[in-house]
mmCIF file of C-alpha atoms in Angstrom:
data_model
loop_
_atom_site.group_PDB
_atom_site.id
_atom_site.type_symbol
_atom_site.label_atom_id
_atom_site.label_comp_id
_atom_site.label_asym_id
_atom_site.label_seq_id
_atom_site.Cartn_x
_atom_site.Cartn_y
_atom_site.Cartn_z
ATOM 1 C CA MET P 1 -66.013 35.486 -26.496
ATOM 2 C CA ALA P 2 -63.702 37.503 -29.326
ATOM 3 C CA GLU P 3 -62.147 35.868 -31.293
ATOM 4 C CA LYS P 4 -58.192 36.675 -31.303
ATOM 5 C CA ILE P 5 -55.846 37.675 -33.935
ATOM 6 C CA LEU P 6 -51.677 36.889 -33.742
ATOM 7 C CA ILE P 7 -50.186 41.300 -35.372
ATOM 8 C CA VAL P 8 -46.549 39.523 -37.093
ATOM 9 C CA ASP P 9 -44.964 42.756 -38.298
ATOM 10 C CA ASP P 10 -41.536 45.032 -37.593
ATOM 11 C CA GLU P 11 -43.118 48.523 -39.257
ATOM 12 C CA GLU P 12 -45.503 50.267 -35.271
ATOM 13 C CA SER P 13 -47.272 52.561 -37.722
ATOM 14 C CA ILE P 14 -48.517 49.821 -39.292
ATOM 15 C CA VAL P 15 -49.226 47.977 -35.993
ATOM 16 C CA THR P 16 -50.688 50.769 -35.132
ATOM 17 C CA LEU P 17 -53.058 50.999 -37.655
ATOM 18 C CA LEU P 18 -53.937 47.652 -37.940
ATOM 19 C CA LYS P 19 -54.356 46.844 -33.862
ATOM 20 C CA TYR P 20 -57.187 49.481 -33.924
ATOM 21 C CA ASN P 21 -59.349 48.671 -37.223
ATOM 22 C CA ILE P 22 -59.068 45.010 -36.577
ATOM 23 C CA GLU P 23 -59.967 46.511 -33.019
ATOM 24 C CA GLN P 24 -62.615 48.455 -34.618
ATOM 25 C CA ALA P 25 -63.961 45.154 -35.903
ATOM 26 C CA GLY P 26 -64.493 43.633 -32.655
ATOM 27 C CA TYR P 27 -61.809 40.998 -32.519
ATOM 28 C CA ASP P 28 -59.037 41.016 -29.799
ATOM 29 C CA THR P 29 -55.695 41.477 -30.452
ATOM 30 C CA ASP P 30 -52.317 40.352 -29.938
ATOM 31 C CA VAL P 31 -48.603 41.505 -31.426
ATOM 32 C CA ALA P 32 -45.333 40.534 -32.441
ATOM 33 C CA TYR P 33 -42.473 42.773 -34.434
ATOM 34 C CA ASP P 34 -39.898 38.954 -35.213
ATOM 35 C CA GLY P 35 -40.937 35.773 -36.252
ATOM 36 C CA SER P 36 -39.113 34.685 -33.025
ATOM 37 C CA GLU P 37 -41.796 36.381 -31.239
ATOM 38 C CA ALA P 38 -44.326 35.085 -33.286
ATOM 39 C CA LEU P 39 -43.510 31.735 -33.001
ATOM 40 C CA HIS P 40 -43.422 31.659 -28.867
ATOM 41 C CA LYS P 41 -46.439 33.572 -29.176
ATOM 42 C CA ALA P 42 -48.563 31.351 -31.338
ATOM 43 C CA ASP P 43 -47.570 28.280 -29.442
ATOM 44 C CA GLU P 44 -48.000 30.160 -25.761
ATOM 45 C CA ASN P 45 -51.658 31.295 -27.373
ATOM 46 C CA ASP P 46 -55.101 30.117 -29.237
ATOM 47 C CA TYR P 47 -55.433 32.904 -32.103
ATOM 48 C CA ASP P 48 -58.291 32.497 -34.415
ATOM 49 C CA LEU P 49 -56.110 34.032 -36.877
ATOM 50 C CA ILE P 50 -52.547 36.049 -37.513
ATOM 51 C CA VAL P 51 -52.114 38.492 -39.721
ATOM 52 C CA LEU P 52 -48.079 37.667 -41.138
ATOM 53 C CA ASP P 53 -45.554 40.376 -42.325
ATOM 54 C CA ILE P 54 -42.870 38.211 -44.500
ATOM 55 C CA MET P 55 -40.425 41.098 -44.076
ATOM 56 C CA LEU P 56 -39.447 40.490 -40.528
ATOM 57 C CA PRO P 57 -35.952 40.486 -38.333
ATOM 58 C CA GLU P 58 -35.238 37.285 -36.128
ATOM 59 C CA LEU P 59 -36.641 35.052 -39.014
ATOM 60 C CA ASP P 60 -38.840 35.517 -42.438
ATOM 61 C CA GLY P 61 -42.874 35.513 -42.358
ATOM 62 C CA MET P 62 -42.304 32.910 -44.539
ATOM 63 C CA ASP P 63 -39.708 30.483 -41.824
ATOM 64 C CA VAL P 64 -42.521 31.332 -39.812
ATOM 65 C CA CYS P 65 -45.109 30.689 -41.464
ATOM 66 C CA LYS P 66 -43.193 27.378 -42.664
ATOM 67 C CA GLN P 67 -42.643 26.574 -38.850
ATOM 68 C CA LEU P 68 -46.087 26.827 -37.374
ATOM 69 C CA ARG P 69 -47.390 24.422 -40.224
ATOM 70 C CA ILE P 70 -44.391 21.780 -38.893
ATOM 71 C CA ASN P 71 -45.567 21.696 -35.125
ATOM 72 C CA LYS P 72 -49.355 21.295 -36.585
ATOM 73 C CA MET P 73 -50.790 24.840 -35.382
ATOM 74 C CA ASP P 74 -53.894 25.098 -37.957
ATOM 75 C CA THR P 75 -54.073 28.576 -37.258
ATOM 76 C CA PRO P 76 -55.305 30.528 -40.432
ATOM 77 C CA ILE P 77 -53.022 32.909 -41.838
ATOM 78 C CA LEU P 78 -53.743 35.968 -44.173
ATOM 79 C CA MET P 79 -49.721 36.900 -45.205
ATOM 80 C CA LEU P 80 -49.083 40.714 -45.619
ATOM 81 C CA THR P 81 -45.749 41.808 -47.138
ATOM 82 C CA ALA P 82 -44.809 44.596 -49.360
ATOM 83 C CA LYS P 83 -43.428 42.268 -52.358
ATOM 84 C CA ASP P 84 -46.121 42.309 -55.613
ATOM 85 C CA ASP P 85 -44.500 39.275 -57.046
ATOM 86 C CA GLU P 86 -45.961 35.940 -57.801
ATOM 87 C CA PHE P 87 -43.668 33.311 -56.907
ATOM 88 C CA ASP P 88 -43.943 35.242 -53.256
ATOM 89 C CA LYS P 89 -47.619 34.790 -53.032
ATOM 90 C CA VAL P 90 -47.267 31.532 -55.006
ATOM 91 C CA LEU P 91 -44.343 30.698 -52.088
ATOM 92 C CA GLY P 92 -46.912 31.620 -49.712
ATOM 93 C CA LEU P 93 -49.399 30.068 -50.065
ATOM 94 C CA GLU P 94 -48.081 26.727 -50.368
ATOM 95 C CA LEU P 95 -45.830 26.439 -47.302
ATOM 96 C CA GLY P 96 -49.774 27.174 -46.153
ATOM 97 C CA ALA P 97 -50.497 30.653 -46.018
ATOM 98 C CA ASP P 98 -54.687 31.308 -46.198
ATOM 99 C CA ASP P 99 -54.525 34.653 -48.157
ATOM 100 C CA TYR P 100 -52.201 36.868 -48.877
ATOM 101 C CA LEU P 101 -52.091 40.736 -48.775
ATOM 102 C CA THR P 102 -49.602 43.049 -51.206
ATOM 103 C CA LYS P 103 -48.533 46.459 -49.187
ATOM 104 C CA PRO P 104 -50.167 48.770 -49.126
ATOM 105 C CA PHE P 105 -52.982 47.943 -49.043
ATOM 106 C CA SER P 106 -56.686 49.780 -47.109
ATOM 107 C CA PRO P 107 -57.029 48.914 -43.530
ATOM 108 C CA ARG P 108 -60.255 48.142 -44.778
ATOM 109 C CA GLU P 109 -59.453 44.918 -47.361
ATOM 110 C CA VAL P 110 -57.973 43.675 -44.789
ATOM 111 C CA VAL P 111 -60.868 43.573 -42.228
ATOM 112 C CA ALA P 112 -62.849 41.752 -45.038
ATOM 113 C CA ARG P 113 -59.901 39.769 -45.174
ATOM 114 C CA ILE P 114 -59.993 38.613 -42.508
ATOM 115 C CA LYS P 115 -63.795 38.299 -41.737
ATOM 116 C CA ALA P 116 -63.448 35.456 -45.429
ATOM 117 C CA ILE P 117 -61.087 33.177 -44.189
ATOM 118 C CA LEU P 118 -63.035 33.187 -40.719
ATOM 119 C CA ARG P 119 -66.054 32.601 -42.245
ATOM 120 C CA ARG P 120 -64.305 29.953 -43.950
ATOM 121 C CA THR P 121 -63.014 28.095 -41.380
ATOM 122 C CA ASN P 122 -65.355 28.069 -38.625
ATOM 123 C CA ARG P 123 -67.780 26.336 -41.629
ATOM 124 C CA THR P 124 -65.125 24.136 -42.268
ATOM 125 C CA VAL P 125 -65.238 23.040 -38.490
ATOM 126 C CA GLN P 126 -69.018 23.069 -38.572
ATOM 127 C CA GLU P 127 -69.374 20.891 -41.384
ATOM 128 C CA GLU P 128 -66.256 18.310 -39.071
ATOM 129 C CA LYS P 129 -69.154 18.727 -36.435
ATOM 130 C CA LYS P 130 -71.880 17.079 -39.167
ATOM 131 C CA ASP P 131 -69.163 14.500 -40.464
ATOM 132 C CA THR P 132 -69.252 12.297 -36.272
ATOM 133 C CA ILE P 133 -71.013 9.951 -34.871
ATOM 134 C CA GLU P 134 -72.811 9.994 -31.961
ATOM 135 C CA ILE P 135 -73.429 6.720 -30.071
ATOM 136 C CA ALA P 136 -74.922 7.771 -26.634
ATOM 137 C CA ASP P 137 -71.252 8.575 -24.343
ATOM 138 C CA LEU P 138 -69.663 7.769 -27.461
ATOM 139 C CA VAL P 139 -68.930 9.847 -30.116
ATOM 140 C CA ILE P 140 -66.387 9.114 -32.681
ATOM 141 C CA TYR P 141 -64.879 11.979 -35.617
ATOM 142 C CA PRO P 142 -63.766 10.795 -38.456
ATOM 143 C CA GLN P 143 -61.704 13.262 -40.290
ATOM 144 C CA GLN P 144 -59.740 13.950 -37.704
ATOM 145 C CA TYR P 145 -59.335 9.384 -36.554
ATOM 146 C CA GLU P 146 -60.289 10.075 -32.671
ATOM 147 C CA ALA P 147 -63.469 9.374 -30.546
ATOM 148 C CA THR P 148 -64.743 10.362 -27.227
ATOM 149 C CA ILE P 149 -66.386 8.914 -24.176
ATOM 150 C CA ASN P 150 -68.365 10.537 -21.510
ATOM 151 C CA GLY P 151 -66.185 13.765 -23.065
ATOM 152 C CA LYS P 152 -62.811 12.458 -22.412
ATOM 153 C CA GLN P 153 -60.373 11.152 -25.077
ATOM 154 C CA LEU P 154 -59.940 7.500 -26.159
ATOM 155 C CA ILE P 155 -56.699 6.195 -27.985
ATOM 156 C CA PHE P 156 -56.478 3.976 -30.703
ATOM 157 C CA THR P 157 -54.575 2.032 -32.808
ATOM 158 C CA PRO P 158 -55.346 2.867 -36.997
ATOM 159 C CA LYS P 159 -56.623 -0.663 -36.870
ATOM 160 C CA GLU P 160 -58.870 -0.272 -33.768
ATOM 161 C CA PHE P 161 -60.172 3.215 -34.790
ATOM 162 C CA GLU P 162 -61.323 2.005 -38.137
ATOM 163 C CA LEU P 163 -63.022 -1.109 -36.118
ATOM 164 C CA LEU P 164 -65.048 0.966 -34.573
ATOM 165 C CA LEU P 165 -65.496 3.223 -37.321
ATOM 166 C CA TYR P 166 -66.658 0.300 -39.422
ATOM 167 C CA LEU P 167 -69.399 -1.040 -36.076
ATOM 168 C CA ALA P 168 -69.865 2.478 -36.104
ATOM 169 C CA LYS P 169 -71.663 3.235 -39.061
ATOM 170 C CA HIS P 170 -72.784 -0.040 -39.168
ATOM 171 C CA LYS P 171 -75.180 0.013 -35.980
ATOM 172 C CA GLY P 172 -78.177 -1.630 -35.589
ATOM 173 C CA LYS P 173 -76.525 -4.627 -38.748
ATOM 174 C CA VAL P 174 -75.332 -8.548 -37.506
ATOM 175 C CA LEU P 175 -71.553 -7.852 -39.309
ATOM 176 C CA ALA P 176 -69.874 -11.337 -39.796
ATOM 177 C CA ARG P 177 -66.363 -11.870 -38.525
ATOM 178 C CA ASP P 178 -65.587 -12.905 -42.503
ATOM 179 C CA GLN P 179 -67.093 -9.152 -43.685
ATOM 180 C CA LEU P 180 -65.023 -7.123 -40.807
ATOM 181 C CA LEU P 181 -61.944 -8.347 -41.649
ATOM 182 C CA SER P 182 -62.143 -7.968 -45.686
ATOM 183 C CA ALA P 183 -63.514 -4.362 -44.954
ATOM 184 C CA VAL P 184 -60.951 -3.458 -42.632
ATOM 185 C CA TRP P 185 -57.929 -5.333 -43.010
ATOM 186 C CA ASN P 186 -58.312 -6.492 -46.705
ATOM 187 C CA TYR P 187 -57.947 -9.594 -46.306
ATOM 188 C CA ASP P 188 -54.640 -9.590 -44.809
ATOM 189 C CA PHE P 189 -55.280 -11.304 -42.676
ATOM 190 C CA VAL P 190 -57.667 -14.285 -44.074
ATOM 191 C CA GLY P 191 -59.488 -17.189 -42.556
ATOM 192 C CA ASP P 192 -57.855 -16.097 -39.289
ATOM 193 C CA THR P 193 -61.191 -14.133 -37.402
ATOM 194 C CA ARG P 194 -58.931 -14.279 -33.749
ATOM 195 C CA ILE P 195 -57.789 -10.884 -34.733
ATOM 196 C CA VAL P 196 -61.348 -9.361 -34.903
ATOM 197 C CA ASP P 197 -61.763 -10.797 -32.351
ATOM 198 C CA VAL P 198 -58.609 -9.713 -30.534
ATOM 199 C CA HIS P 199 -60.103 -5.971 -31.305
ATOM 200 C CA VAL P 200 -62.952 -6.291 -30.763
ATOM 201 C CA SER P 201 -61.924 -7.319 -27.351
ATOM 202 C CA HIS P 202 -59.168 -3.911 -27.066
ATOM 203 C CA LEU P 203 -62.199 -1.966 -28.134
ATOM 204 C CA ARG P 204 -64.612 -2.911 -25.385
ATOM 205 C CA GLU P 205 -62.124 -2.696 -22.702
ATOM 206 C CA LYS P 206 -61.777 1.384 -24.331
ATOM 207 C CA ILE P 207 -65.800 2.737 -24.094
ATOM 208 C CA GLU P 208 -67.664 -0.330 -22.506
ATOM 209 C CA PRO P 209 -68.625 0.674 -18.933
ATOM 210 C CA ASP P 210 -68.427 -3.592 -18.248
ATOM 211 C CA THR P 211 -66.729 -5.301 -20.575
ATOM 212 C CA LYS P 212 -68.569 -8.510 -19.764
ATOM 213 C CA LYS P 213 -71.449 -7.110 -19.929
ATOM 214 C CA PRO P 214 -71.150 -4.494 -23.109
ATOM 215 C CA VAL P 215 -73.661 -2.654 -24.436
ATOM 216 C CA TYR P 216 -72.037 -0.835 -27.325
ATOM 217 C CA ILE P 217 -70.148 -3.450 -29.116
ATOM 218 C CA LYS P 218 -72.950 -7.006 -29.269
ATOM 219 C CA THR P 219 -71.732 -10.389 -29.630
ATOM 220 C CA ILE P 220 -74.386 -12.123 -31.961
ATOM 221 C CA ARG P 221 -73.606 -16.057 -30.791
ATOM 222 C CA GLY P 222 -72.570 -18.196 -34.774
ATOM 223 C CA LEU P 223 -72.750 -14.556 -36.313
ATOM 224 C CA GLY P 224 -70.179 -12.208 -35.408
ATOM 225 C CA TYR P 225 -70.608 -8.330 -33.533
ATOM 226 C CA LYS P 226 -73.358 -5.892 -33.472
ATOM 227 C CA MET P 227 -72.911 -2.762 -32.639
ATOM 228 C CA GLU P 228 -75.755 -0.643 -30.335
ATOM 229 C CA GLU P 229 -77.739 2.189 -28.294
ATOM 230 C CA PRO P 230 -76.569 0.866 -25.502
ATOM 231 C CA LYS P 231 -79.948 1.018 -23.306
#
């Protein structure tokens, strides 16, 4: 499926020019002619990149960029402007834009910038995927503080996730309760290893097919716990 790009500019001639050249490069496109429409479309659709003009009616490009980042949207943004002002460039990048291009520009340069941004973005996604930890049907994403079991999203408290991650990183090793307490809680509950047992119990409820017969987190009597690959 072709990557989809949202073009945001209030000048129809520029939109037409960008749309033609971006589609010729093999991308799908969508358009918006003001800031409010851009925010609405970005909220309703999944775009791989947004080409965003700064000078817009309703809501300018700086405000659009800022609002997208406030809304936790990490879609790459290439900002366009008629202003050749260093302050504007710095502000745009600080607000979360990925690159900046000053008008007048050549369509070929826009397409080249788009390709460069998408290459960087895709490389970052691939690197994050490499960081995942897979143990049978359990997949842990350390960077995102997320995990899935059989493809289903799991919900953890921060400490539950940190405990799961520590166990997973030391798969196959017996970890004493005191060791887990030190690694995950930094001695906040020194001497009270019951907090470890409680959190292990919560983890088992979320990842084990049968909590009475755990296959991921094994109890090693008199010692502690061990994360294993289910047989």
